[in-house]
PDB file of C-alpha atoms in Angstrom:
ATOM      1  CA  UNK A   1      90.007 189.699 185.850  1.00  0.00           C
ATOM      2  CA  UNK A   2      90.967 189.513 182.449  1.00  0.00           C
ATOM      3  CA  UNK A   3      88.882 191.650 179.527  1.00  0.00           C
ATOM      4  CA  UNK A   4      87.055 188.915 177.038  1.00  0.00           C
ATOM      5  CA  UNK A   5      87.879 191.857 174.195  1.00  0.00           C
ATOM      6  CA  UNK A   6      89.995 194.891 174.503  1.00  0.00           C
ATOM      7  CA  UNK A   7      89.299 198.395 173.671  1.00  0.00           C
ATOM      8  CA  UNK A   8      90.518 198.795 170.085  1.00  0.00           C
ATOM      9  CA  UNK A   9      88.598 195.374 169.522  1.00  0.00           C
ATOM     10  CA  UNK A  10      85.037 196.954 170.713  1.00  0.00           C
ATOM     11  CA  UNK A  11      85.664 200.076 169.045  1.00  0.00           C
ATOM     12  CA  UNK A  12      86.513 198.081 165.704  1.00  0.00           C
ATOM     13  CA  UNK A  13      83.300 195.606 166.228  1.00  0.00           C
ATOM     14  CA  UNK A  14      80.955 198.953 167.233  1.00  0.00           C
ATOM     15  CA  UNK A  15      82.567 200.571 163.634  1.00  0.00           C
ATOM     16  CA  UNK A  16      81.519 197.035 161.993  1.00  0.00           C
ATOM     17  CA  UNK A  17      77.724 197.182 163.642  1.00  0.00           C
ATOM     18  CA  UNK A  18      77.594 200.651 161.777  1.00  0.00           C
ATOM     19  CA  UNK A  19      78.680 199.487 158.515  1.00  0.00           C
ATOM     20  CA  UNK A  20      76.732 196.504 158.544  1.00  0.00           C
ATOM     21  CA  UNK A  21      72.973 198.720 159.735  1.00  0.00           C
ATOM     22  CA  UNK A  22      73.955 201.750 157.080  1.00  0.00           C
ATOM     23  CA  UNK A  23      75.918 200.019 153.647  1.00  0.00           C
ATOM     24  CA  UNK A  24      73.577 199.936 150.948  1.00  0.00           C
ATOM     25  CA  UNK A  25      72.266 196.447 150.073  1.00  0.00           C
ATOM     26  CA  UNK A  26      71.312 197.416 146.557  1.00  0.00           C
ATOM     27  CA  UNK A  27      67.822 195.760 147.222  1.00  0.00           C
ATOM     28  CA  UNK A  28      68.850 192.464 149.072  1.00  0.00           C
ATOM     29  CA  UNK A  29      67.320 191.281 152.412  1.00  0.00           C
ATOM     30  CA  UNK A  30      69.749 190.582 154.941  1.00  0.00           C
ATOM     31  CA  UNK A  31      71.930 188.640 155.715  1.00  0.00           C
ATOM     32  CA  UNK A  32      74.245 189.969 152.508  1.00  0.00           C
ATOM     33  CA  UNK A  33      77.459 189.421 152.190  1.00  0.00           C
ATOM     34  CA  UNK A  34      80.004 191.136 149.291  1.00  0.00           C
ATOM     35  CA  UNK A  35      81.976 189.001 146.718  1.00  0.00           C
ATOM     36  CA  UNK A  36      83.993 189.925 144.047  1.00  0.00           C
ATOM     37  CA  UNK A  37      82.529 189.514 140.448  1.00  0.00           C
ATOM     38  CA  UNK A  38      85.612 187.943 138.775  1.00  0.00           C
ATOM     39  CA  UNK A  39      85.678 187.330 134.968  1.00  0.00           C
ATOM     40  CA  UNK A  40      87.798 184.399 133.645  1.00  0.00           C
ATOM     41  CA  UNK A  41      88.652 183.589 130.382  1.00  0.00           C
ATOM     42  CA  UNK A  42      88.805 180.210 128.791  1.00  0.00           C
ATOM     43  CA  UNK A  43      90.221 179.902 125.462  1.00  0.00           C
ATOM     44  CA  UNK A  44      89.533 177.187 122.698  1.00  0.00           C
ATOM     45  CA  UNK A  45      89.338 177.331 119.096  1.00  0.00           C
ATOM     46  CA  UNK A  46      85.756 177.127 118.737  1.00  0.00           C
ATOM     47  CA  UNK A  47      83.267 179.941 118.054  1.00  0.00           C
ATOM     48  CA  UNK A  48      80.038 177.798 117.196  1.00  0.00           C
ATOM     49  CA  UNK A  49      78.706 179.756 120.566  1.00  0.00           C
ATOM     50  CA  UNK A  50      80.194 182.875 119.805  1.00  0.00           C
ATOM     51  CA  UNK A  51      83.104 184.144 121.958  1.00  0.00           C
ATOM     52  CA  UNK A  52      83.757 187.351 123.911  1.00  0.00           C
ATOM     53  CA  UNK A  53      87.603 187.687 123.230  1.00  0.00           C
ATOM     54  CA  UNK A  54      89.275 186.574 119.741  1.00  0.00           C
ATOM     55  CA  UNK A  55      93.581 186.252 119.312  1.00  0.00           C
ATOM     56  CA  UNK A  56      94.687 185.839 115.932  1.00  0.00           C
ATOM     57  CA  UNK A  57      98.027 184.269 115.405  1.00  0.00           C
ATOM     58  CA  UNK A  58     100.253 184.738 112.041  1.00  0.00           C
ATOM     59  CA  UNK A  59     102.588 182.000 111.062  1.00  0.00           C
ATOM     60  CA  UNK A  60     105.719 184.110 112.586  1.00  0.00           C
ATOM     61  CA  UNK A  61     103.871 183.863 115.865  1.00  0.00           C
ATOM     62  CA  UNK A  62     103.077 187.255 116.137  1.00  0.00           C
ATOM     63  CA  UNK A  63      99.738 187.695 118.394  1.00  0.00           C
ATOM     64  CA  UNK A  64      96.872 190.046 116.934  1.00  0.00           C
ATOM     65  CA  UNK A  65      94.512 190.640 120.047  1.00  0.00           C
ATOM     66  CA  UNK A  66      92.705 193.829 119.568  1.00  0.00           C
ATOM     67  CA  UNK A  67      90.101 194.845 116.636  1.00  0.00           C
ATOM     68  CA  UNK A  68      92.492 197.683 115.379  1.00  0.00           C
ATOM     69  CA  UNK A  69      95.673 195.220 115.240  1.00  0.00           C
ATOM     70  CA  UNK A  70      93.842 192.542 113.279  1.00  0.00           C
ATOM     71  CA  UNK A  71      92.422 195.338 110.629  1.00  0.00           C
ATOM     72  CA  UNK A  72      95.809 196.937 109.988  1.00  0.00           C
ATOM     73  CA  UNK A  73      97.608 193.350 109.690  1.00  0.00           C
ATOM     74  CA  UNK A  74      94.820 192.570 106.744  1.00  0.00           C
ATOM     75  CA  UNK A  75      95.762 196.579 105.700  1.00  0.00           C
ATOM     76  CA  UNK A  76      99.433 196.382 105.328  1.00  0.00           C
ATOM     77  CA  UNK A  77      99.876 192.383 104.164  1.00  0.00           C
ATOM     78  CA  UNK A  78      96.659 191.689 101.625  1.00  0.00           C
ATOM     79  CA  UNK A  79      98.746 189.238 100.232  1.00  0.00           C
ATOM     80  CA  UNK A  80      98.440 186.777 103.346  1.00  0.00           C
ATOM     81  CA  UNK A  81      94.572 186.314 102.371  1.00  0.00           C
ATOM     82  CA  UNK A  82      92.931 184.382  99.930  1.00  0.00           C
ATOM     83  CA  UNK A  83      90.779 186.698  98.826  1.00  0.00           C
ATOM     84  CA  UNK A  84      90.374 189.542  96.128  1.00  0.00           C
ATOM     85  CA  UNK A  85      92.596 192.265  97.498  1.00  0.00           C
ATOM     86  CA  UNK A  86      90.104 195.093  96.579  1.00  0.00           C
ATOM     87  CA  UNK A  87      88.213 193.566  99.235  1.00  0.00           C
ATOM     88  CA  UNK A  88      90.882 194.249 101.495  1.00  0.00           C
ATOM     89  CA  UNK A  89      91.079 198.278 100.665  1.00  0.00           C
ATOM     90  CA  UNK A  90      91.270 200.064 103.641  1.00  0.00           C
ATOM     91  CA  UNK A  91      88.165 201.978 103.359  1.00  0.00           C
ATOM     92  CA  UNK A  92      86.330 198.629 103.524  1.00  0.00           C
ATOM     93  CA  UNK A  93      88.216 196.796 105.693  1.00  0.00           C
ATOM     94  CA  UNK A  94      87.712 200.146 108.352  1.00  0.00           C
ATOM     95  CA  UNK A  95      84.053 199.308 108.583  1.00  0.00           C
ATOM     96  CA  UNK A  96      84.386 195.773 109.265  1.00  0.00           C
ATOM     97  CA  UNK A  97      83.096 194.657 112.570  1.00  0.00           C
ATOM     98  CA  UNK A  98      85.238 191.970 114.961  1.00  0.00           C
ATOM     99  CA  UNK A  99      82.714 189.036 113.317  1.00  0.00           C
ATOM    100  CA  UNK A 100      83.978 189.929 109.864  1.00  0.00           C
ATOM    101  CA  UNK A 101      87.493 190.456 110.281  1.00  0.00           C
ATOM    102  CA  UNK A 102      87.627 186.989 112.104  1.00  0.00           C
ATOM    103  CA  UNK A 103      85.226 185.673 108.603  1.00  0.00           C
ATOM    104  CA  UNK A 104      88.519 187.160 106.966  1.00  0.00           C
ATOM    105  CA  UNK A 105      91.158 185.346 109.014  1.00  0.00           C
ATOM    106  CA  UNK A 106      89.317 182.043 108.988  1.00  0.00           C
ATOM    107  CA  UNK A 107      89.370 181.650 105.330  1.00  0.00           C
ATOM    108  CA  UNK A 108      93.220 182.000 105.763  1.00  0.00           C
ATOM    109  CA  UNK A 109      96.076 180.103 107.045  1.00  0.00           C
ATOM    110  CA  UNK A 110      95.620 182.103 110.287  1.00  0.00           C
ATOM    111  CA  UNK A 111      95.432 180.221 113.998  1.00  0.00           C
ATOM    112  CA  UNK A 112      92.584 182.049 115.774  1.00  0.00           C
ATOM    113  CA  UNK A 113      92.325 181.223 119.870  1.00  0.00           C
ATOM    114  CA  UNK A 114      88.171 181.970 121.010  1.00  0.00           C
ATOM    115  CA  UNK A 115      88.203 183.741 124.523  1.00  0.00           C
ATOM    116  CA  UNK A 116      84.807 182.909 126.662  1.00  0.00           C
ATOM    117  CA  UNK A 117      83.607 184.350 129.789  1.00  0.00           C
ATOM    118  CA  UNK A 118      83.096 182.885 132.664  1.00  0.00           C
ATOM    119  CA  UNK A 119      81.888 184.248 135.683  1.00  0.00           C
ATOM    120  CA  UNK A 120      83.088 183.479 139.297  1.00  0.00           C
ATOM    121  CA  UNK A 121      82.518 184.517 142.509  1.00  0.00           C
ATOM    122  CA  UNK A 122      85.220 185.390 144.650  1.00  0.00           C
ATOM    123  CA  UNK A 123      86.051 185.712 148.201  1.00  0.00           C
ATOM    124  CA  UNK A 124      83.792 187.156 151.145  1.00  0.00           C
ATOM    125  CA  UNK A 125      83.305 190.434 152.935  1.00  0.00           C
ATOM    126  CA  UNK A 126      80.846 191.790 155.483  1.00  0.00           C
ATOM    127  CA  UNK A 127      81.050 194.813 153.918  1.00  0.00           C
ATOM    128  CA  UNK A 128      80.503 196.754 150.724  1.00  0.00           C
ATOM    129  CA  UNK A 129      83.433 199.220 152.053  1.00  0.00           C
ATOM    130  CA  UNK A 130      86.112 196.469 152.496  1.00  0.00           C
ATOM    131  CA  UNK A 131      84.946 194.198 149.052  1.00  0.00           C
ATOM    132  CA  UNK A 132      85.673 197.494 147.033  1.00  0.00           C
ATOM    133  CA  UNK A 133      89.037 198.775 149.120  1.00  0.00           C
ATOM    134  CA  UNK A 134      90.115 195.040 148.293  1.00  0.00           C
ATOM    135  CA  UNK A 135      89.445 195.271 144.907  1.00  0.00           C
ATOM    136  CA  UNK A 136      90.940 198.522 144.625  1.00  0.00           C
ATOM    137  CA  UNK A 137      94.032 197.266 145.978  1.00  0.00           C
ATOM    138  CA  UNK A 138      93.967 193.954 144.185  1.00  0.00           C
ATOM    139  CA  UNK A 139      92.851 194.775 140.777  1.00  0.00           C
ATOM    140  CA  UNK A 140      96.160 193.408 139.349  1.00  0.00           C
ATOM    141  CA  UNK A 141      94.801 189.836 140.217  1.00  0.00           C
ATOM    142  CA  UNK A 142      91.303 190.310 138.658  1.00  0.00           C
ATOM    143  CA  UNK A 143      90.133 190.834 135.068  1.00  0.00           C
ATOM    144  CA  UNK A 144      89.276 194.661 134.167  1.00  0.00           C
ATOM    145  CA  UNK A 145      85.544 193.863 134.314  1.00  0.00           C
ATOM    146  CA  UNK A 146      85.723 192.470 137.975  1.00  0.00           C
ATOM    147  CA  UNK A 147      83.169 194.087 140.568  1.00  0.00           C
ATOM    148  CA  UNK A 148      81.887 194.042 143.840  1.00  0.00           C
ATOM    149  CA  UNK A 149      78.630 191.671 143.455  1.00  0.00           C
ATOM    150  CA  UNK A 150      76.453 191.668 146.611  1.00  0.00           C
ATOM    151  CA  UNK A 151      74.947 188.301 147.462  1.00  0.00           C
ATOM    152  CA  UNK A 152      71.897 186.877 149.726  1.00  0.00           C
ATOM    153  CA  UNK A 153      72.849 184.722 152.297  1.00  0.00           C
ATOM    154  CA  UNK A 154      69.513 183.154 151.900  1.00  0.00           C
ATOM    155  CA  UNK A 155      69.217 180.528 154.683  1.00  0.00           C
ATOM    156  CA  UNK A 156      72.425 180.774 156.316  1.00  0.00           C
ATOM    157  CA  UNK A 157      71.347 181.162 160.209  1.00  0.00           C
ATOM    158  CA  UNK A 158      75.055 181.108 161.459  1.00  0.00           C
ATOM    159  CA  UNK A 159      75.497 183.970 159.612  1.00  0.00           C
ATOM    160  CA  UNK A 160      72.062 185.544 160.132  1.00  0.00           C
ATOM    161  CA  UNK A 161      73.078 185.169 163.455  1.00  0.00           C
ATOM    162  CA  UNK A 162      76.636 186.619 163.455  1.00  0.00           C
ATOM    163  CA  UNK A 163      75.567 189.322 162.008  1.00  0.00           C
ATOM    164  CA  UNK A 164      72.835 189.649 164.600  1.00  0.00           C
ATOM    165  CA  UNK A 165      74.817 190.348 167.097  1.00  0.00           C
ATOM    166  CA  UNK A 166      77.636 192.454 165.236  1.00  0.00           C
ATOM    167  CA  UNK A 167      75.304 194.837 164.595  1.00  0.00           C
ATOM    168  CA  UNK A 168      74.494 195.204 168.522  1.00  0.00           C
ATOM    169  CA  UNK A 169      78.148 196.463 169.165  1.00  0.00           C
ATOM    170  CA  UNK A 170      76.646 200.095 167.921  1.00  0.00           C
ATOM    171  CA  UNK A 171      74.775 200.612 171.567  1.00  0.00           C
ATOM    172  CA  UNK A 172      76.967 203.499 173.834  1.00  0.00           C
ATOM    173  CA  UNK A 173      76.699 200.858 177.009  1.00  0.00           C
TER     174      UNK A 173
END
């Protein structure tokens, strides 16, 4: 008679029961599974909601995307703003936050691109272990903030169920 699962499949499901009775939850009832909190941008050139990433392009097409880039352009070319150039010293300039540089770069011939966050949920693992090995090994495909994110499966009895019996694979018989 043929076996309904082999012996590397058992051991594998009686690993999985383990997992799934020990992982932390952080809190949640069961059933839980583990997504991936992804981050994506969207980009638009309005700020009347604030933004959470700012790109500042010159007329040469040069791209200014960090804090310290966008200072030292206004630093070493005062002469590309319309407005008094002792404002621009670099002492002041130095202890400008991200909201007044971009005040700066507005009131000139500047294009400025407004990143927003948005938050998705991606994929689906049983466990907290294999989310964060996949993320590990897949980080090049998420933004640097990504994270394993555990959700409630609240109502979901084919899962509630699955998991039910996964977990009885742990038993020596």
């Amino acid at each position: 008679m043929e076996e309904i699962l082999t012996i590397e499949e058992i051991r594998f499901l009686k690993q999985l029961a383990n997992q799934l009775k020990t992982q932390d939850r952080r809190g949640t009832n069961k059933p839980v599974i583990y997504q991936i909190l992804d981050i994506n941008v969207r980009w638009d050139n309005d700020d009347s909601q604030g933004f959470d990433e700012v790109k500042v392009y010159d007329n040469d097409g040069n791209v200014l995307d960090t804090l310290e880039e966008m200072k030292q352009y206004i630093i070493d070319y005062p002469e590309a703003f319309e407005t008094d150039s002792d404002d621009l010293r670099k002492e002041v300039i130095e202890d400008y936050d991200i909201d007044e540089i971009v005040e700066i770069y507005k009131e000139s011939e500047f294009n400025i691109s407004y990143g927003h966050h948005e938050r998705e949920l991606k994929n689906a693992f049983l466990t907290k272990k294999s989310a964060e090995q996949h993320l590990e090994e897949n980080r090049h495909h998420y933004h640097e903030k990504a994270h394993v994110y555990v959700s409630y499966a609240w109502r979901n009895p084919e899962l509630e169920k699955l998991l039910d019996i996964l977990e009885k694979f742990d038993k020596e018989d």
